Tab-separated table of C-alpha atoms in Angstrom:
chain	number	residue	atom	x	y	z
A	60	MET	CA	51.710	-78.395	33.378
A	61	GLU	CA	49.979	-80.454	35.793
A	62	SER	CA	47.717	-78.195	38.658
A	63	ARG	CA	49.493	-80.354	41.117
A	64	ALA	CA	52.811	-79.104	39.811
A	65	PHE	CA	51.500	-75.618	39.412
A	66	HIS	CA	50.271	-75.915	43.211
A	67	ALA	CA	53.922	-77.250	44.400
A	68	LEU	CA	55.647	-74.904	43.156
A	69	GLU	CA	53.712	-72.000	44.013
A	70	LEU	CA	53.176	-70.092	40.665
A	71	SER	CA	50.055	-68.178	41.698
A	72	ARG	CA	51.676	-67.012	44.200
A	73	VAL	CA	55.155	-66.052	41.152
A	74	LEU	CA	51.988	-64.861	39.009
A	75	GLU	CA	50.474	-62.315	41.349
A	76	PHE	CA	53.698	-61.049	42.477
A	77	LEU	CA	54.474	-60.380	38.751
A	78	ALA	CA	50.915	-58.990	38.358
A	79	GLY	CA	51.930	-56.293	41.303
A	80	PHE	CA	54.452	-54.497	38.761
A	81	THR	CA	52.204	-53.636	35.852
A	82	VAL	CA	50.717	-50.791	35.264
A	83	SER	CA	46.707	-51.509	33.852
A	84	ASP	CA	44.132	-54.072	34.681
A	85	ALA	CA	44.742	-55.614	31.154
A	86	GLY	CA	48.399	-56.135	32.230
A	87	PHE	CA	48.037	-57.443	35.703
A	88	ARG	CA	44.626	-60.004	34.061
A	89	ALA	CA	47.811	-61.010	31.509
A	90	CYS	CA	50.113	-61.843	34.191
A	91	LEU	CA	47.870	-63.719	36.645
A	92	SER	CA	46.562	-66.080	33.132
A	93	LEU	CA	50.118	-67.346	31.688
A	94	ARG	CA	51.339	-70.419	32.150
A	95	PRO	CA	54.623	-72.559	31.351
A	96	PHE	CA	55.488	-73.423	27.903
A	97	SER	CA	56.098	-76.609	26.949
A	98	SER	CA	57.928	-76.079	23.690
A	99	PRO	CA	61.946	-76.299	24.245
A	100	ASP	CA	61.852	-73.635	21.249
A	101	GLU	CA	59.253	-72.382	22.491
A	102	ILE	CA	60.972	-71.328	25.626
A	103	SER	CA	63.887	-70.146	23.903
A	104	ARG	CA	62.141	-67.568	21.681
A	105	GLN	CA	60.729	-66.213	24.987
A	106	THR	CA	63.056	-66.205	26.623
A	107	HIS	CA	65.751	-64.224	23.760
A	108	LEU	CA	62.476	-62.151	23.066
A	109	PHE	CA	62.278	-61.123	27.222
A	110	GLU	CA	66.248	-60.608	27.089
A	111	GLN	CA	66.740	-58.557	24.377
A	112	GLY	CA	63.820	-56.238	25.854
A	113	ARG	CA	64.980	-56.408	29.579
A	114	LEU	CA	68.178	-54.967	27.979
A	115	TRP	CA	66.933	-52.755	25.727
A	116	LEU	CA	64.981	-51.385	28.986
A	117	LEU	CA	68.014	-50.953	30.997
A	118	ARG	CA	69.299	-48.847	28.228
A	119	THR	CA	66.658	-46.134	27.314
A	120	GLN	CA	64.702	-46.501	30.984
A	121	ALA	CA	61.630	-46.494	28.945
A	122	ARG	CA	58.663	-47.600	30.972
A	123	LEU	CA	54.725	-47.604	29.886
A	124	LEU	CA	52.006	-45.289	31.759
A	125	TYR	CA	48.884	-46.305	32.991
A	126	PHE	CA	46.872	-47.194	29.970
A	127	PRO	CA	42.813	-47.837	29.999
A	128	ASP	CA	41.659	-51.178	29.628
A	129	VAL	CA	39.822	-51.838	26.202
A	130	GLU	CA	39.158	-54.900	25.942
A	131	ASP	CA	35.414	-54.518	26.668
A	132	LEU	CA	35.253	-51.626	24.462
A	133	LEU	CA	36.745	-53.531	21.393
A	134	LYS	CA	34.182	-56.173	21.834
A	135	PHE	CA	31.222	-53.619	21.614
A	136	ALA	CA	33.371	-51.279	18.725
A	137	SER	CA	32.982	-54.594	16.449
A	138	ALA	CA	29.045	-54.502	16.515
A	139	SER	CA	28.349	-52.402	12.912
A	140	THR	CA	25.935	-50.935	14.976
A	141	ALA	CA	28.196	-49.561	17.816
A	142	VAL	CA	28.626	-45.668	18.965
A	143	LEU	CA	31.470	-44.956	21.074
A	144	ASP	CA	31.148	-42.413	23.889
A	145	ARG	CA	33.704	-39.674	24.490
A	146	GLU	CA	35.368	-41.742	27.391
A	147	ASP	CA	35.598	-44.736	25.310
A	148	LEU	CA	37.237	-43.033	22.133
A	149	PHE	CA	39.825	-41.099	25.026
A	150	ALA	CA	40.442	-44.787	26.550
A	151	LEU	CA	41.166	-46.003	22.835
A	152	ARG	CA	43.244	-42.549	21.982
A	153	GLN	CA	45.646	-43.043	25.149
A	154	LEU	CA	46.290	-46.495	24.316
A	155	LEU	CA	47.085	-46.264	20.601
A	156	LEU	CA	49.051	-43.275	21.069
A	157	GLN	CA	51.372	-44.847	23.905
A	158	GLY	CA	51.644	-48.228	21.891
A	159	ARG	CA	52.901	-45.916	18.413
A	160	ASP	CA	55.360	-43.973	20.732
A	161	LYS	CA	56.585	-46.695	22.400
A	162	ALA	CA	56.986	-48.729	19.029
A	163	GLU	CA	58.859	-45.361	17.132
A	164	ALA	CA	60.970	-44.954	20.483
A	165	PHE	CA	61.985	-48.401	20.119
A	166	LEU	CA	63.021	-48.422	16.687
A	167	ASN	CA	64.424	-45.181	16.797
A	168	GLU	CA	66.510	-46.228	19.620
A	169	THR	CA	67.469	-49.579	17.511
A	170	SER	CA	68.390	-47.606	14.465
A	171	SER	CA	70.801	-45.463	15.679
A	172	ALA	CA	72.958	-48.182	17.182
A	173	ASP	CA	73.186	-51.509	18.377
A	174	GLY	CA	70.231	-52.184	15.756
A	175	ASP	CA	70.949	-55.815	15.821
A	176	ALA	CA	70.982	-56.067	19.375
A	177	TRP	CA	66.995	-56.783	19.667
A	178	PRO	CA	65.962	-58.379	16.258
A	179	ARG	CA	62.980	-60.318	17.769
A	180	TRP	CA	61.568	-56.608	19.011
A	181	ILE	CA	62.658	-54.790	16.167
A	182	GLU	CA	60.798	-57.485	14.056
A	183	ARG	CA	57.800	-57.084	15.845
A	184	CYS	CA	57.629	-53.372	16.005
A	185	GLN	CA	57.608	-53.693	12.603
A	186	GLY	CA	55.380	-55.767	12.582
A	187	LEU	CA	53.081	-53.168	13.589
A	188	GLU	CA	50.194	-51.671	11.392
A	189	MET	CA	49.199	-48.390	13.605
A	190	PRO	CA	46.407	-47.382	12.488
A	191	SER	CA	47.757	-43.491	11.637
A	192	ARG	CA	43.980	-41.942	10.155
A	193	SER	CA	42.181	-43.013	13.663
A	194	ILE	CA	45.014	-41.991	15.839
A	195	SER	CA	45.037	-38.593	13.320
A	196	ALA	CA	41.067	-38.096	13.892
A	197	LEU	CA	41.023	-39.300	17.423
A	198	ASN	CA	43.950	-36.299	18.267
A	199	ARG	CA	41.368	-34.152	16.015
A	200	CYS	CA	38.498	-34.372	17.968
A	201	LEU	CA	39.789	-34.834	21.446
A	202	ALA	CA	42.087	-32.853	23.747
A	203	GLU	CA	44.404	-34.018	25.891
A	204	ASP	CA	42.168	-33.955	28.990
A	205	GLY	CA	39.436	-35.843	27.071
A	206	SER	CA	37.454	-33.038	26.071
A	207	SER	CA	35.995	-32.776	22.670
A	208	ARG	CA	37.606	-29.675	20.687
A	209	ASP	CA	35.563	-27.740	18.492
A	210	GLU	CA	37.020	-29.226	15.709
A	211	ALA	CA	36.203	-32.070	16.017
A	212	SER	CA	32.733	-31.067	13.617
A	213	PRO	CA	31.930	-28.015	11.932
A	214	GLU	CA	28.148	-28.065	13.866
A	215	LEU	CA	30.198	-28.409	17.614
A	216	ALA	CA	32.249	-25.758	15.972
A	217	GLN	CA	28.829	-23.282	15.049
A	218	VAL	CA	27.272	-24.278	18.577
A	219	ARG	CA	30.510	-23.429	20.585
A	220	GLY	CA	30.837	-20.240	18.774
A	221	GLU	CA	27.210	-19.451	19.591
A	222	LEU	CA	27.288	-19.991	22.743
A	223	ARG	CA	30.875	-17.978	23.362
A	224	GLY	CA	29.058	-14.909	21.846
A	225	LEU	CA	26.056	-15.207	24.632
A	226	HIS	CA	27.830	-15.837	26.984
A	227	GLN	CA	30.052	-12.511	26.301
A	228	GLN	CA	26.611	-10.525	25.793
A	229	CYS	CA	25.458	-11.932	29.357
A	230	THR	CA	29.069	-10.478	30.451
A	231	ARG	CA	28.740	-7.022	28.999
A	232	LYS	CA	24.541	-6.964	30.398
A	233	VAL	CA	25.937	-7.971	33.694
A	234	LYS	CA	28.319	-5.279	33.657
A	235	GLU	CA	26.425	-2.735	32.246
């Protein structure tokens, strides 16, 4: 679309309004970067996809929760020497869990009734490859609040056990 037409139609204001409904920084940026489709086939395909999603949301009342932006984290993690800190791993875990849960909820809803009402979304969800081993490892190592679990490694479990023992000894000495 020509920039003159884009400006005349005030599409930037429309996109800013749309971006106000997002729950993440990544979603906000994605809304602002939207541009009109030029192919009638693409317009039709995206319209059907949107309509199926809208109907599914009306039926289920499902909503996304806030999730952290992991774009920079994924760029950093692609380096072979990258080491992610606990906050990065927690952000990645939150994103993966929400994606998995929403895809499973969608597939469970569509398999129970009206499975043919959302064929484009069924196709998209069935095509997702969830990194289940990574999700399992992140769940094993990180607590709900983002702290490291004792089970994250045998060494961490040992050190924390020793610290608890020392704390109990100190508490006992103070009481004596």
